[in-house]
XYZ file of C-alpha atoms in Angstrom:
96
model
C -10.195 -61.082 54.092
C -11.511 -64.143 52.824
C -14.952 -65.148 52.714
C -17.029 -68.459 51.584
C -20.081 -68.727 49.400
C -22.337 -67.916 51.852
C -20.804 -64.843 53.722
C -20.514 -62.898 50.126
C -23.603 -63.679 49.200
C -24.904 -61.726 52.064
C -23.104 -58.643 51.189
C -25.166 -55.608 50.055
C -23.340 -53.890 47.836
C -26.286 -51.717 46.491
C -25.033 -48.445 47.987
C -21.567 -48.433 46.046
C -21.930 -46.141 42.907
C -20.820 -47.364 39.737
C -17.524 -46.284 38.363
C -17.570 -44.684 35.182
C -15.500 -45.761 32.505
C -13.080 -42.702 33.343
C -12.628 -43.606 37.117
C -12.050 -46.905 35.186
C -9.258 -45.886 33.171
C -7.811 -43.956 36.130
C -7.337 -47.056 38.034
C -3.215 -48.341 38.516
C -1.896 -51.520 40.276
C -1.489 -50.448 43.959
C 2.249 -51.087 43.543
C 2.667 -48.361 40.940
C 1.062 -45.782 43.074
C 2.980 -47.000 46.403
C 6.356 -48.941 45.169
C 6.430 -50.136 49.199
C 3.130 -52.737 48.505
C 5.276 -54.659 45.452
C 6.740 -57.961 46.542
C 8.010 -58.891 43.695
C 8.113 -62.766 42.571
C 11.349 -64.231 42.654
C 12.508 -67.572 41.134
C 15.748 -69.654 41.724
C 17.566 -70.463 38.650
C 20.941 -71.742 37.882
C 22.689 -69.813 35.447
C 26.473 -69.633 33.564
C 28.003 -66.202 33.361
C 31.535 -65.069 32.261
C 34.219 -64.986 35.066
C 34.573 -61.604 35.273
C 31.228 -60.624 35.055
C 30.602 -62.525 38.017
C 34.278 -60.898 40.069
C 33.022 -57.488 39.188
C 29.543 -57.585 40.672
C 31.276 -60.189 43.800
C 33.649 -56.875 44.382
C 31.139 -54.664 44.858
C 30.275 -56.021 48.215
C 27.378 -58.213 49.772
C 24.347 -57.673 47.453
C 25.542 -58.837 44.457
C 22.988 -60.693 43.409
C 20.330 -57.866 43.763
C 22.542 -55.612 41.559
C 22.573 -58.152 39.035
C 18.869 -58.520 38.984
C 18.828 -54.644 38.734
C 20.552 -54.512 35.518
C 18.460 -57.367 34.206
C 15.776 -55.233 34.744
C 16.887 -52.092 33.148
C 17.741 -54.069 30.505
C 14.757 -55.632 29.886
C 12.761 -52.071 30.225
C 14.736 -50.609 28.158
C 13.593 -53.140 25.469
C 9.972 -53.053 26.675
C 10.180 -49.056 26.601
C 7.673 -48.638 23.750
C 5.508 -51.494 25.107
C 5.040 -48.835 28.626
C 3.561 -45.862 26.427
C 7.326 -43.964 27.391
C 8.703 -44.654 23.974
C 9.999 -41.379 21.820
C 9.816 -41.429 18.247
C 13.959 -40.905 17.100
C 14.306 -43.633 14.459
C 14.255 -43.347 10.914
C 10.906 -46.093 11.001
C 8.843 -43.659 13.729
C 8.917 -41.039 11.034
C 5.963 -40.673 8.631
């Protein structure tokens, strides 16, 4: 709900309790805890792929396009993985 200038300046939020810098901490995107509020953004781009790249994700049926945004994604998780907190130490350069 949106409000102007003078509507939220009535507002009285004096009887909300402060949260505490654990409640804080606590707090995730509503998206994470419910995957059903994420809309994701999507952009239109034009893009060159290899042939058969493009034949095998066409035979899998309608949908192709999703399925190639899925493994774009994994991809680029997989990458991000120790940017998420998720990453393992099993490399020579996480050992002290």
């Amino acid at each position: 709900m949106k409000t102007n200038d003078a509507e939220s300046s009535e507002i009285d939020f004096s009887d909300i309790a402060e949260m505490t810098d654990e409640q804080l901490a606590q707090l995730q995107p509503s998206h994470l805890r419910n995957p059903a509020n994420y809309r994701p953004v999507k952009k239109k781009i034009s893009i060159y792929v290899e042939a058969d790249v493009l034949e095998h994700f066409k035979s899998k049926g309608k949908g192709y396009q999703t399925t190639i945004n899925r493994v774009l994604r994994q991809s680029m998780l997989s990458e991000a993985e120790p940017h998420y907190g998720t990453h393992k130490p099993d490399t020579a350069d996480d050992k002290p």
